[in-house]
């Protein structure tokens, strides 16, 4: 752990350059220097009482997921007691402490988790400290964007790369699949949480985004699982302690709704509704751009001028609120205009010694209005006849409302993909193997039920590994998937095996 969050000022250990015992430190288990490698860590392994790491995909095979670590450490000598130790005592009751957890396996050390702690719990009776930590998505999920430009015509992976750069991640700290859906017409991230945007992008793409055990951020497009069919481990009763059989939820009726946007020609984007008092000196006028469909992204904004025009931004000022007094437009100038995607700030300077009224303000610019109202419902009649409507959603139609879906074809593909994947109950196992810390989310396993002789090829969709005193255990969540490769323009061949979504 790094209780004081000490940032490493030396380099990372390089064979042939760094010296044993020198200041350079060894980076995470991955090949690249990760976000968390910038901290200096102290080893508290001898104090470990128990630890558990869990990471699971949600109900649907897309979205964002976060890994969690829970650990209990011995505090018999009061090292972790707040204020006790001169080096770390000021930090042992604070949240946000960087932590790593690794396990030795077959002669090598395999990292299982990197993240930040929540506020620790100290137990005076047991002389222990309990820690809960979450991976980098805890940081990503709450990070509000300060990018004030509208992102136009970018793929989901390009948007994610822009976001991660804003949050301080370098290109070596993430791995992003190429997005398979059409570029997004307009996205205004200013003031929004990147975690919410990522979740919606993944829903529209049917993608998965998470932080792996080495702290590398992963974005997997909807074909990632299908393209990964190399068996990495065989499970049967010789290397499992238990196998529990379940089934996946059934969804056979899906409705996809979207209102995509795209940049259009310059037009009026905002008009003042009530007079604004301009005191002597500078006055800030905030502006929120909206239309009938919600917040309106604006990509460019003309600076207002104090004269009449039907094609650009204008304003008028008067001594009276109703405009019946002396015209004061010539005494008022625009000091600055700041555009923040779906909002703006216009600063006016009143050069007189008395307050005047801003009686009109019309703003012209280029905006991104809604280009289509998309509504696609796809259902499987055979599944509905057999199981009823969506038993996995309490009998209700599963509705996905996502404005990052750009066209009818993508909406249809999304609805079809979910129904095709979940219209029938597929195999789902909870496997309790003899622990193998090398197993990762997305690994492809062959599982043999030795009682029935049934062999299934399954993907790892969840993993929990726990270590106590002399005891290492693991639980794997495994699922079957529909092995269908969907047609991609520019990649698939006519007459090939890839299928067209209806």
Tab-separated table of C-alpha atoms in Angstrom:
chain	number	residue	atom	x	y	z
A	1	UNK	CA	0.000	0.000	0.000
A	2	UNK	CA	0.929	3.629	-0.326
A	3	UNK	CA	-0.553	5.257	2.771
A	4	UNK	CA	1.081	8.680	2.170
A	5	UNK	CA	0.511	8.480	-1.614
A	6	UNK	CA	4.204	9.088	-2.181
A	7	UNK	CA	4.812	9.656	-5.889
A	8	UNK	CA	7.905	7.955	-7.273
A	9	UNK	CA	10.473	10.452	-8.530
A	10	UNK	CA	12.893	7.767	-9.698
A	11	UNK	CA	12.381	5.586	-12.749
A	12	UNK	CA	11.057	2.073	-13.269
A	13	UNK	CA	13.422	-0.877	-13.116
A	14	UNK	CA	15.039	-1.691	-16.478
A	15	UNK	CA	17.151	-4.815	-16.967
A	16	UNK	CA	20.679	-3.860	-17.979
A	17	UNK	CA	20.277	-0.287	-16.759
A	18	UNK	CA	18.865	-0.246	-13.221
A	19	UNK	CA	20.904	-1.578	-10.318
A	20	UNK	CA	19.738	-4.129	-7.761
A	21	UNK	CA	18.939	-2.259	-4.557
A	22	UNK	CA	18.757	1.050	-6.407
A	23	UNK	CA	15.884	3.564	-6.361
A	24	UNK	CA	14.120	2.274	-9.488
A	25	UNK	CA	10.994	0.230	-8.739
A	26	UNK	CA	9.408	-2.712	-10.530
A	27	UNK	CA	6.160	-1.852	-12.317
A	28	UNK	CA	2.880	-3.779	-12.318
A	29	UNK	CA	2.483	-7.272	-13.717
A	30	UNK	CA	1.621	-5.960	-17.181
A	31	UNK	CA	4.096	-4.867	-19.823
A	32	UNK	CA	3.210	-1.179	-19.560
A	33	UNK	CA	3.642	1.278	-16.728
A	34	UNK	CA	0.134	1.600	-15.274
A	35	UNK	CA	-1.690	4.512	-13.648
A	36	UNK	CA	-0.995	3.163	-10.157
A	37	UNK	CA	2.727	2.544	-10.730
A	38	UNK	CA	3.593	6.161	-10.007
A	39	UNK	CA	3.260	5.552	-6.252
A	40	UNK	CA	5.820	4.141	-3.826
A	41	UNK	CA	4.384	1.035	-2.115
A	42	UNK	CA	5.140	-0.693	1.190
A	43	UNK	CA	4.695	-4.448	1.638
A	44	UNK	CA	2.249	-5.454	4.386
A	45	UNK	CA	1.879	-9.111	3.364
A	46	UNK	CA	3.039	-10.501	6.750
A	47	UNK	CA	0.141	-8.642	8.409
A	48	UNK	CA	-2.522	-10.042	6.092
A	49	UNK	CA	-5.300	-11.999	7.845
A	50	UNK	CA	-7.612	-12.423	4.868
A	51	UNK	CA	-8.283	-10.850	1.488
A	52	UNK	CA	-10.824	-11.265	-1.293
A	53	UNK	CA	-10.964	-9.816	-4.820
A	54	UNK	CA	-14.160	-9.898	-6.882
A	55	UNK	CA	-14.938	-8.756	-10.419
A	56	UNK	CA	-18.176	-9.628	-12.243
A	57	UNK	CA	-19.991	-8.729	-15.449
A	58	UNK	CA	-23.569	-7.607	-14.791
A	59	UNK	CA	-26.830	-9.104	-15.982
A	60	UNK	CA	-26.157	-8.108	-19.583
A	61	UNK	CA	-22.940	-8.877	-21.506
A	62	UNK	CA	-22.104	-5.194	-21.905
A	63	UNK	CA	-21.521	-2.128	-19.747
A	64	UNK	CA	-18.872	-1.077	-17.258
A	65	UNK	CA	-17.719	-3.169	-14.319
A	66	UNK	CA	-15.621	-2.449	-11.257
A	67	UNK	CA	-13.431	-4.801	-9.232
A	68	UNK	CA	-13.511	-4.746	-5.431
A	69	UNK	CA	-10.977	-5.817	-2.824
A	70	UNK	CA	-11.750	-6.539	0.829
A	71	UNK	CA	-8.889	-7.165	3.245
A	72	UNK	CA	-8.200	-7.439	6.956
A	73	UNK	CA	-4.742	-6.727	8.395
A	74	UNK	CA	-3.253	-7.354	11.824
A	75	UNK	CA	-2.730	-4.195	13.891
A	76	UNK	CA	-1.398	-5.799	17.045
A	77	UNK	CA	1.484	-3.339	17.282
A	78	UNK	CA	-0.783	-0.339	16.501
A	79	UNK	CA	1.116	0.502	13.292
A	80	UNK	CA	-2.125	1.396	11.497
A	81	UNK	CA	-3.649	3.272	14.443
A	82	UNK	CA	-4.226	6.893	13.374
A	83	UNK	CA	-1.437	9.133	14.655
A	84	UNK	CA	0.707	6.260	15.995
A	85	UNK	CA	3.405	5.960	13.334
A	86	UNK	CA	5.475	8.979	12.320
A	87	UNK	CA	5.482	7.997	8.638
A	88	UNK	CA	1.962	6.733	7.972
A	89	UNK	CA	-0.024	7.669	11.095
A	90	UNK	CA	-1.455	10.809	9.516
A	91	UNK	CA	-2.961	8.784	6.663
A	92	UNK	CA	-4.294	5.531	8.136
A	93	UNK	CA	-7.841	6.832	8.591
A	94	UNK	CA	-8.062	8.435	5.152
A	95	UNK	CA	-9.699	7.026	2.000
A	96	UNK	CA	-8.119	7.045	-1.443
A	97	UNK	CA	-4.942	5.117	-0.567
A	98	UNK	CA	-3.390	3.225	-3.540
A	99	UNK	CA	-3.244	-0.545	-2.999
A	100	UNK	CA	-1.993	-3.557	-4.964
A	101	UNK	CA	-2.538	-7.255	-4.315
A	102	UNK	CA	-0.553	-10.073	-5.943
A	103	UNK	CA	-0.311	-13.845	-5.547
A	104	UNK	CA	2.582	-16.181	-6.224
A	105	UNK	CA	1.668	-18.978	-8.630
A	106	UNK	CA	3.924	-21.564	-10.316
A	107	UNK	CA	7.080	-19.573	-9.778
A	108	UNK	CA	5.789	-16.130	-10.729
A	109	UNK	CA	3.886	-13.314	-9.073
A	110	UNK	CA	0.498	-12.565	-10.613
A	111	UNK	CA	-1.149	-9.272	-9.802
A	112	UNK	CA	-4.827	-9.620	-8.881
A	113	UNK	CA	-5.916	-6.069	-8.130
A	114	UNK	CA	-4.892	-2.425	-8.132
A	115	UNK	CA	-7.106	0.370	-6.867
A	116	UNK	CA	-7.914	2.953	-4.212
A	117	UNK	CA	-9.171	2.238	-0.710
A	118	UNK	CA	-12.365	3.489	0.849
A	119	UNK	CA	-12.209	4.856	4.411
A	120	UNK	CA	-10.690	2.059	6.565
A	121	UNK	CA	-12.299	0.575	9.661
A	122	UNK	CA	-10.225	0.175	12.843
A	123	UNK	CA	-11.221	-2.472	15.408
A	124	UNK	CA	-9.673	-1.845	18.824
A	125	UNK	CA	-10.893	-5.129	20.343
A	126	UNK	CA	-9.529	-7.344	17.561
A	127	UNK	CA	-6.551	-5.070	16.850
A	128	UNK	CA	-7.249	-5.197	13.123
A	129	UNK	CA	-7.802	-2.788	10.275
A	130	UNK	CA	-10.316	-3.609	7.530
A	131	UNK	CA	-9.963	-2.213	4.033
A	132	UNK	CA	-12.310	-1.999	1.079
A	133	UNK	CA	-10.866	-0.861	-2.231
A	134	UNK	CA	-12.138	-0.321	-5.763
A	135	UNK	CA	-10.237	-0.238	-9.030
A	136	UNK	CA	-9.651	2.839	-11.205
A	137	UNK	CA	-13.290	2.900	-12.289
A	138	UNK	CA	-14.107	4.422	-8.903
A	139	UNK	CA	-12.016	7.392	-10.047
A	140	UNK	CA	-13.387	7.334	-13.598
A	141	UNK	CA	-17.038	6.987	-12.553
A	142	UNK	CA	-17.143	10.279	-10.654
A	143	UNK	CA	-14.815	12.356	-12.841
A	144	UNK	CA	-16.714	15.310	-14.330
A	145	UNK	CA	-15.453	16.420	-17.709
A	146	UNK	CA	-14.065	19.911	-18.256
A	147	UNK	CA	-13.782	19.386	-22.016
A	148	UNK	CA	-15.744	22.376	-23.326
A	149	UNK	CA	-15.698	21.417	-27.002
A	150	UNK	CA	-18.363	19.245	-28.600
A	151	UNK	CA	-16.922	15.967	-29.871
A	152	UNK	CA	-18.279	15.464	-33.393
A	153	UNK	CA	-18.075	12.499	-35.751
A	154	UNK	CA	-15.951	10.377	-33.420
A	155	UNK	CA	-16.083	6.637	-32.775
A	156	UNK	CA	-16.722	5.385	-29.254
A	157	UNK	CA	-13.082	4.296	-28.815
A	158	UNK	CA	-11.865	7.751	-29.910
A	159	UNK	CA	-14.172	9.436	-27.403
A	160	UNK	CA	-12.926	7.120	-24.659
A	161	UNK	CA	-9.299	7.896	-25.540
A	162	UNK	CA	-10.039	11.631	-25.327
A	163	UNK	CA	-11.698	11.147	-21.945
A	164	UNK	CA	-8.875	9.049	-20.511
A	165	UNK	CA	-6.324	11.637	-21.627
A	166	UNK	CA	-8.335	14.314	-19.798
A	167	UNK	CA	-8.274	12.150	-16.664
A	168	UNK	CA	-4.489	11.754	-16.808
A	169	UNK	CA	-4.095	8.318	-18.391
A	170	UNK	CA	-1.444	7.837	-21.067
A	171	UNK	CA	-1.957	5.693	-24.177
A	172	UNK	CA	0.079	2.858	-22.629
A	173	UNK	CA	-2.419	2.626	-19.770
A	174	UNK	CA	-5.405	1.511	-21.821
A	175	UNK	CA	-6.273	-0.932	-24.588
A	176	UNK	CA	-9.293	-0.050	-26.732
A	177	UNK	CA	-10.930	-2.219	-29.375
A	178	UNK	CA	-12.065	-0.455	-32.535
A	179	UNK	CA	-15.701	0.576	-32.170
A	180	UNK	CA	-17.991	-1.261	-34.583
A	181	UNK	CA	-20.865	1.231	-34.610
A	182	UNK	CA	-21.134	4.439	-36.632
A	183	UNK	CA	-19.325	7.546	-35.328
A	184	UNK	CA	-21.361	9.639	-32.922
A	185	UNK	CA	-22.667	12.848	-34.467
A	186	UNK	CA	-22.251	15.088	-31.422
A	187	UNK	CA	-21.356	14.577	-27.775
A	188	UNK	CA	-20.979	17.454	-25.311
A	189	UNK	CA	-19.205	16.041	-22.230
A	190	UNK	CA	-18.716	19.272	-20.255
A	191	UNK	CA	-20.027	18.867	-16.706
A	192	UNK	CA	-21.004	15.214	-17.224
A	193	UNK	CA	-19.442	12.233	-15.472
A	194	UNK	CA	-17.254	10.226	-17.815
A	195	UNK	CA	-18.357	7.048	-16.064
A	196	UNK	CA	-21.969	7.685	-17.115
A	197	UNK	CA	-20.888	8.435	-20.684
A	198	UNK	CA	-18.776	5.257	-20.818
A	199	UNK	CA	-21.701	3.155	-19.622
A	200	UNK	CA	-23.982	4.561	-22.320
A	201	UNK	CA	-21.321	4.116	-25.005
A	202	UNK	CA	-20.913	0.483	-23.964
A	203	UNK	CA	-24.668	-0.057	-24.034
A	204	UNK	CA	-24.941	1.383	-27.550
A	205	UNK	CA	-21.910	-0.603	-28.740
A	206	UNK	CA	-22.772	-3.750	-26.742
A	207	UNK	CA	-19.229	-3.361	-25.445
A	208	UNK	CA	-17.565	-4.124	-22.128
A	209	UNK	CA	-15.252	-1.739	-20.285
A	210	UNK	CA	-13.258	-2.504	-17.160
A	211	UNK	CA	-9.859	-2.247	-15.493
A	212	UNK	CA	-7.841	-5.445	-15.531
A	213	UNK	CA	-5.769	-6.801	-12.653
A	214	UNK	CA	-2.694	-4.877	-13.838
A	215	UNK	CA	-4.510	-1.554	-13.854
A	216	UNK	CA	-4.878	-1.391	-17.648
A	217	UNK	CA	-8.240	-0.044	-18.842
A	218	UNK	CA	-9.915	-2.350	-21.364
A	219	UNK	CA	-12.640	-1.554	-23.915
A	220	UNK	CA	-13.954	-4.666	-25.692
A	221	UNK	CA	-16.289	-4.293	-28.648
A	222	UNK	CA	-19.201	-6.648	-29.186
A	223	UNK	CA	-17.096	-9.097	-31.207
A	224	UNK	CA	-14.351	-9.462	-28.596
A	225	UNK	CA	-15.747	-12.575	-26.932
A	226	UNK	CA	-16.561	-14.181	-30.291
A	227	UNK	CA	-13.009	-13.586	-31.524
A	228	UNK	CA	-11.557	-15.192	-28.392
A	229	UNK	CA	-12.153	-18.935	-28.671
A	230	UNK	CA	-8.774	-20.330	-27.657
A	231	UNK	CA	-9.199	-22.626	-24.655
A	232	UNK	CA	-6.905	-21.557	-21.824
A	233	UNK	CA	-7.967	-24.144	-19.232
A	234	UNK	CA	-9.922	-27.380	-19.001
A	235	UNK	CA	-12.111	-27.871	-15.949
A	236	UNK	CA	-13.469	-31.210	-14.735
A	237	UNK	CA	-13.949	-32.956	-11.411
A	238	UNK	CA	-10.203	-33.632	-11.103
A	239	UNK	CA	-9.455	-29.922	-10.645
A	240	UNK	CA	-12.761	-28.632	-9.233
A	241	UNK	CA	-14.110	-28.800	-5.718
A	242	UNK	CA	-17.699	-28.078	-6.792
A	243	UNK	CA	-19.832	-27.141	-9.803
A	244	UNK	CA	-23.205	-25.413	-9.509
A	245	UNK	CA	-25.500	-25.257	-12.532
A	246	UNK	CA	-27.655	-22.227	-13.297
A	247	UNK	CA	-29.185	-20.665	-16.422
A	248	UNK	CA	-28.965	-17.204	-17.932
A	249	UNK	CA	-32.026	-14.887	-17.752
A	250	UNK	CA	-34.435	-14.908	-20.707
A	251	UNK	CA	-35.105	-11.763	-22.759
A	252	UNK	CA	-37.156	-12.171	-25.900
A	253	UNK	CA	-38.690	-8.720	-26.467
A	254	UNK	CA	-36.437	-5.651	-26.690
A	255	UNK	CA	-37.298	-2.049	-27.598
A	256	UNK	CA	-34.489	0.343	-28.576
A	257	UNK	CA	-35.174	4.095	-28.634
A	258	UNK	CA	-32.721	6.798	-29.709
A	259	UNK	CA	-32.621	10.474	-30.688
A	260	UNK	CA	-29.192	10.920	-32.314
A	261	UNK	CA	-27.781	14.369	-33.050
A	262	UNK	CA	-25.541	15.788	-35.769
A	263	UNK	CA	-24.101	19.238	-36.451
A	264	UNK	CA	-26.273	21.374	-38.730
A	265	UNK	CA	-26.024	24.850	-40.314
A	266	UNK	CA	-25.692	28.068	-38.336
A	267	UNK	CA	-28.955	29.278	-36.852
A	268	UNK	CA	-30.424	30.989	-33.800
A	269	UNK	CA	-29.612	28.802	-30.797
A	270	UNK	CA	-30.821	30.958	-27.892
A	271	UNK	CA	-32.900	34.048	-27.144
A	272	UNK	CA	-33.176	35.989	-23.896
A	273	UNK	CA	-36.671	35.919	-22.384
A	274	UNK	CA	-36.428	38.579	-19.642
A	275	UNK	CA	-34.287	41.728	-19.207
A	276	UNK	CA	-30.993	41.410	-17.327
A	277	UNK	CA	-29.586	44.170	-15.113
A	278	UNK	CA	-26.066	45.222	-16.131
A	279	UNK	CA	-24.403	46.986	-13.213
A	280	UNK	CA	-21.459	49.297	-13.921
A	281	UNK	CA	-18.466	47.192	-14.913
A	282	UNK	CA	-18.618	43.489	-15.741
A	283	UNK	CA	-21.746	41.307	-15.570
A	284	UNK	CA	-21.831	37.581	-16.335
A	285	UNK	CA	-24.830	36.209	-18.225
A	286	UNK	CA	-25.110	32.381	-18.130
A	287	UNK	CA	-26.806	30.603	-21.028
A	288	UNK	CA	-28.134	27.043	-21.240
A	289	UNK	CA	-28.901	25.692	-24.713
A	290	UNK	CA	-31.922	23.400	-24.979
A	291	UNK	CA	-34.413	22.186	-27.529
A	292	UNK	CA	-37.491	19.969	-27.427
A	293	UNK	CA	-35.243	16.929	-26.913
A	294	UNK	CA	-33.151	18.215	-24.011
A	295	UNK	CA	-29.714	19.822	-23.813
A	296	UNK	CA	-28.552	21.158	-27.189
A	297	UNK	CA	-24.848	20.803	-28.080
A	298	UNK	CA	-23.484	23.983	-29.691
A	299	UNK	CA	-20.192	23.726	-31.565
A	300	UNK	CA	-19.609	27.387	-32.472
A	301	UNK	CA	-21.084	30.649	-31.203
A	302	UNK	CA	-20.962	34.095	-32.790
A	303	UNK	CA	-19.855	36.921	-30.496
A	304	UNK	CA	-22.833	39.284	-30.054
A	305	UNK	CA	-22.711	42.702	-31.715
A	306	UNK	CA	-24.630	45.808	-30.663
A	307	UNK	CA	-26.487	46.349	-33.918
A	308	UNK	CA	-29.348	44.696	-35.778
A	309	UNK	CA	-28.628	41.551	-37.774
A	310	UNK	CA	-30.708	38.556	-38.791
A	311	UNK	CA	-27.696	36.293	-39.322
A	312	UNK	CA	-25.464	36.703	-36.268
A	313	UNK	CA	-25.583	37.226	-32.489
A	314	UNK	CA	-26.884	40.612	-31.340
A	315	UNK	CA	-27.840	42.511	-28.194
A	316	UNK	CA	-29.493	45.772	-27.162
A	317	UNK	CA	-29.329	47.743	-23.923
A	318	UNK	CA	-31.653	50.416	-22.552
A	319	UNK	CA	-32.098	52.635	-19.533
A	320	UNK	CA	-35.533	51.069	-18.950
A	321	UNK	CA	-36.322	47.377	-18.500
A	322	UNK	CA	-39.117	47.513	-21.089
A	323	UNK	CA	-36.905	49.228	-23.667
A	324	UNK	CA	-38.844	52.521	-23.544
A	325	UNK	CA	-35.980	54.594	-22.132
A	326	UNK	CA	-32.746	55.934	-23.550
A	327	UNK	CA	-30.842	53.475	-25.732
A	328	UNK	CA	-27.626	52.390	-23.969
A	329	UNK	CA	-26.408	49.793	-26.468
A	330	UNK	CA	-23.391	51.934	-27.383
A	331	UNK	CA	-22.252	51.976	-23.748
A	332	UNK	CA	-22.222	48.194	-23.449
A	333	UNK	CA	-19.611	45.874	-24.970
A	334	UNK	CA	-18.993	42.138	-24.893
A	335	UNK	CA	-15.908	41.369	-22.829
A	336	UNK	CA	-15.772	37.600	-23.466
A	337	UNK	CA	-17.752	34.587	-24.641
A	338	UNK	CA	-17.014	31.105	-23.292
A	339	UNK	CA	-18.718	28.125	-24.917
A	340	UNK	CA	-19.042	24.906	-22.883
A	341	UNK	CA	-20.859	22.487	-25.148
A	342	UNK	CA	-24.471	22.819	-24.026
A	343	UNK	CA	-23.957	26.082	-22.141
A	344	UNK	CA	-22.120	29.364	-22.465
A	345	UNK	CA	-21.094	32.381	-20.426
A	346	UNK	CA	-21.276	35.864	-21.961
A	347	UNK	CA	-19.572	38.671	-20.026
A	348	UNK	CA	-20.793	42.231	-20.704
A	349	UNK	CA	-19.045	45.475	-19.743
A	350	UNK	CA	-21.234	48.450	-18.845
A	351	UNK	CA	-19.059	51.544	-19.288
A	352	UNK	CA	-21.537	53.922	-17.615
A	353	UNK	CA	-21.767	54.773	-13.923
A	354	UNK	CA	-25.384	53.596	-13.681
A	355	UNK	CA	-27.104	50.273	-14.120
A	356	UNK	CA	-28.688	49.594	-17.495
A	357	UNK	CA	-30.811	46.752	-18.827
A	358	UNK	CA	-29.843	44.126	-21.349
A	359	UNK	CA	-33.194	44.085	-23.130
A	360	UNK	CA	-32.454	41.620	-25.923
A	361	UNK	CA	-29.809	38.978	-26.516
A	362	UNK	CA	-29.967	36.658	-29.519
A	363	UNK	CA	-27.255	34.064	-30.011
A	364	UNK	CA	-26.446	32.446	-33.350
A	365	UNK	CA	-24.171	29.476	-33.837
A	366	UNK	CA	-23.843	25.957	-35.179
A	367	UNK	CA	-25.640	23.347	-33.123
A	368	UNK	CA	-26.384	19.632	-33.221
A	369	UNK	CA	-30.145	19.105	-33.414
A	370	UNK	CA	-31.780	15.694	-33.348
A	371	UNK	CA	-31.618	14.122	-36.798
A	372	UNK	CA	-33.952	11.159	-36.287
A	373	UNK	CA	-36.379	9.617	-33.824
A	374	UNK	CA	-35.548	5.922	-33.771
A	375	UNK	CA	-37.744	3.234	-32.260
A	376	UNK	CA	-37.082	-0.432	-32.995
A	377	UNK	CA	-38.692	-3.404	-31.283
A	378	UNK	CA	-37.471	-6.924	-31.905
A	379	UNK	CA	-39.038	-10.029	-30.419
A	380	UNK	CA	-38.771	-13.777	-30.838
A	381	UNK	CA	-42.210	-15.349	-31.183
A	382	UNK	CA	-41.029	-18.900	-30.515
A	383	UNK	CA	-39.352	-17.902	-27.250
A	384	UNK	CA	-42.380	-15.868	-26.151
A	385	UNK	CA	-44.636	-18.834	-26.858
A	386	UNK	CA	-42.395	-21.084	-24.792
A	387	UNK	CA	-41.478	-18.836	-21.848
A	388	UNK	CA	-43.783	-15.817	-22.007
A	389	UNK	CA	-42.553	-12.235	-22.433
A	390	UNK	CA	-39.208	-11.487	-20.819
A	391	UNK	CA	-39.214	-13.572	-17.628
A	392	UNK	CA	-35.812	-11.984	-16.967
A	393	UNK	CA	-37.463	-8.540	-16.798
A	394	UNK	CA	-40.620	-9.349	-14.809
A	395	UNK	CA	-42.652	-9.778	-17.989
A	396	UNK	CA	-42.021	-6.231	-19.213
A	397	UNK	CA	-40.521	-5.237	-22.545
A	398	UNK	CA	-36.817	-4.480	-22.067
A	399	UNK	CA	-36.390	-0.856	-23.187
A	400	UNK	CA	-33.027	0.681	-24.035
A	401	UNK	CA	-33.098	4.475	-24.416
A	402	UNK	CA	-29.693	5.576	-25.708
A	403	UNK	CA	-28.989	8.625	-27.862
A	404	UNK	CA	-25.502	7.421	-28.794
A	405	UNK	CA	-27.168	4.945	-31.149
A	406	UNK	CA	-26.847	6.747	-34.469
A	407	UNK	CA	-29.037	4.902	-36.949
A	408	UNK	CA	-31.867	2.446	-37.436
A	409	UNK	CA	-29.494	-0.369	-38.368
A	410	UNK	CA	-27.515	-0.105	-35.137
A	411	UNK	CA	-30.726	-0.011	-33.096
A	412	UNK	CA	-31.982	-3.104	-34.891
A	413	UNK	CA	-28.661	-4.875	-34.400
A	414	UNK	CA	-28.701	-4.080	-30.678
A	415	UNK	CA	-32.255	-5.346	-30.180
A	416	UNK	CA	-31.597	-8.434	-32.292
A	417	UNK	CA	-28.299	-9.158	-30.530
A	418	UNK	CA	-29.835	-9.132	-27.053
A	419	UNK	CA	-32.829	-11.247	-28.062
A	420	UNK	CA	-30.656	-13.712	-29.972
A	421	UNK	CA	-28.323	-14.033	-26.984
A	422	UNK	CA	-30.999	-14.410	-24.314
A	423	UNK	CA	-34.119	-15.818	-26.001
A	424	UNK	CA	-33.237	-19.266	-24.645
A	425	UNK	CA	-31.821	-20.290	-21.293
A	426	UNK	CA	-28.116	-20.888	-21.833
A	427	UNK	CA	-25.791	-22.690	-19.485
A	428	UNK	CA	-24.321	-20.806	-16.569
A	429	UNK	CA	-21.969	-22.395	-14.050
A	430	UNK	CA	-20.508	-21.421	-10.731
A	431	UNK	CA	-17.232	-23.334	-10.715
A	432	UNK	CA	-15.076	-23.829	-7.630
A	433	UNK	CA	-11.713	-24.860	-9.100
A	434	UNK	CA	-8.449	-25.583	-7.386
A	435	UNK	CA	-7.441	-21.935	-7.416
A	436	UNK	CA	-5.655	-20.626	-10.489
A	437	UNK	CA	-4.825	-16.908	-10.092
A	438	UNK	CA	-3.971	-16.667	-13.802
A	439	UNK	CA	-7.638	-16.914	-14.841
A	440	UNK	CA	-9.054	-13.600	-16.104
A	441	UNK	CA	-12.372	-12.099	-17.164
A	442	UNK	CA	-13.045	-13.131	-20.767
A	443	UNK	CA	-10.969	-16.333	-20.691
A	444	UNK	CA	-12.366	-19.233	-22.733
A	445	UNK	CA	-12.632	-22.496	-20.785
A	446	UNK	CA	-13.777	-26.023	-21.531
A	447	UNK	CA	-15.874	-27.404	-18.685
A	448	UNK	CA	-16.778	-31.075	-18.304
A	449	UNK	CA	-19.632	-32.163	-16.069
A	450	UNK	CA	-18.216	-35.558	-15.173
A	451	UNK	CA	-21.599	-36.818	-13.929
A	452	UNK	CA	-23.379	-36.317	-17.252
A	453	UNK	CA	-20.398	-36.228	-19.580
A	454	UNK	CA	-21.637	-32.913	-21.001
A	455	UNK	CA	-18.802	-30.694	-22.234
A	456	UNK	CA	-19.386	-26.960	-22.612
A	457	UNK	CA	-17.203	-24.170	-23.959
A	458	UNK	CA	-17.728	-21.162	-21.706
A	459	UNK	CA	-16.368	-17.710	-21.002
A	460	UNK	CA	-15.335	-16.351	-17.613
A	461	UNK	CA	-17.802	-13.573	-16.745
A	462	UNK	CA	-16.928	-13.260	-13.066
A	463	UNK	CA	-14.124	-14.193	-10.712
A	464	UNK	CA	-13.644	-14.114	-6.962
A	465	UNK	CA	-10.399	-15.177	-5.341
A	466	UNK	CA	-9.992	-15.335	-1.570
A	467	UNK	CA	-7.008	-15.913	0.671
A	468	UNK	CA	-7.116	-16.662	4.373
A	469	UNK	CA	-4.678	-18.248	6.774
A	470	UNK	CA	-3.466	-21.287	4.850
A	471	UNK	CA	-6.481	-21.280	2.523
A	472	UNK	CA	-6.743	-20.108	-1.096
A	473	UNK	CA	-10.078	-20.466	-2.885
A	474	UNK	CA	-11.631	-19.282	-6.119
A	475	UNK	CA	-15.119	-19.018	-7.628
A	476	UNK	CA	-15.600	-18.565	-11.374
A	477	UNK	CA	-18.823	-17.448	-13.025
A	478	UNK	CA	-19.006	-19.078	-16.458
A	479	UNK	CA	-21.491	-18.541	-19.283
A	480	UNK	CA	-22.225	-19.870	-22.731
A	481	UNK	CA	-22.586	-17.305	-25.485
A	482	UNK	CA	-24.200	-17.332	-28.924
A	483	UNK	CA	-21.309	-17.843	-31.341
A	484	UNK	CA	-22.561	-15.516	-34.062
A	485	UNK	CA	-20.334	-13.117	-35.954
A	486	UNK	CA	-22.282	-10.185	-37.367
A	487	UNK	CA	-21.580	-8.658	-40.765
A	488	UNK	CA	-19.225	-5.661	-40.719
A	489	UNK	CA	-18.923	-3.393	-43.759
A	490	UNK	CA	-15.359	-3.335	-45.037
A	491	UNK	CA	-14.424	-6.505	-43.148
A	492	UNK	CA	-16.939	-9.276	-43.828
A	493	UNK	CA	-17.198	-10.869	-47.267
A	494	UNK	CA	-20.350	-11.459	-49.293
A	495	UNK	CA	-21.228	-15.133	-49.026
A	496	UNK	CA	-19.139	-15.552	-45.870
A	497	UNK	CA	-20.225	-16.848	-42.475
A	498	UNK	CA	-20.976	-13.454	-40.892
A	499	UNK	CA	-24.697	-12.818	-40.449
A	500	UNK	CA	-26.635	-9.667	-41.182
A	501	UNK	CA	-28.648	-8.421	-38.222
A	502	UNK	CA	-32.284	-8.063	-39.331
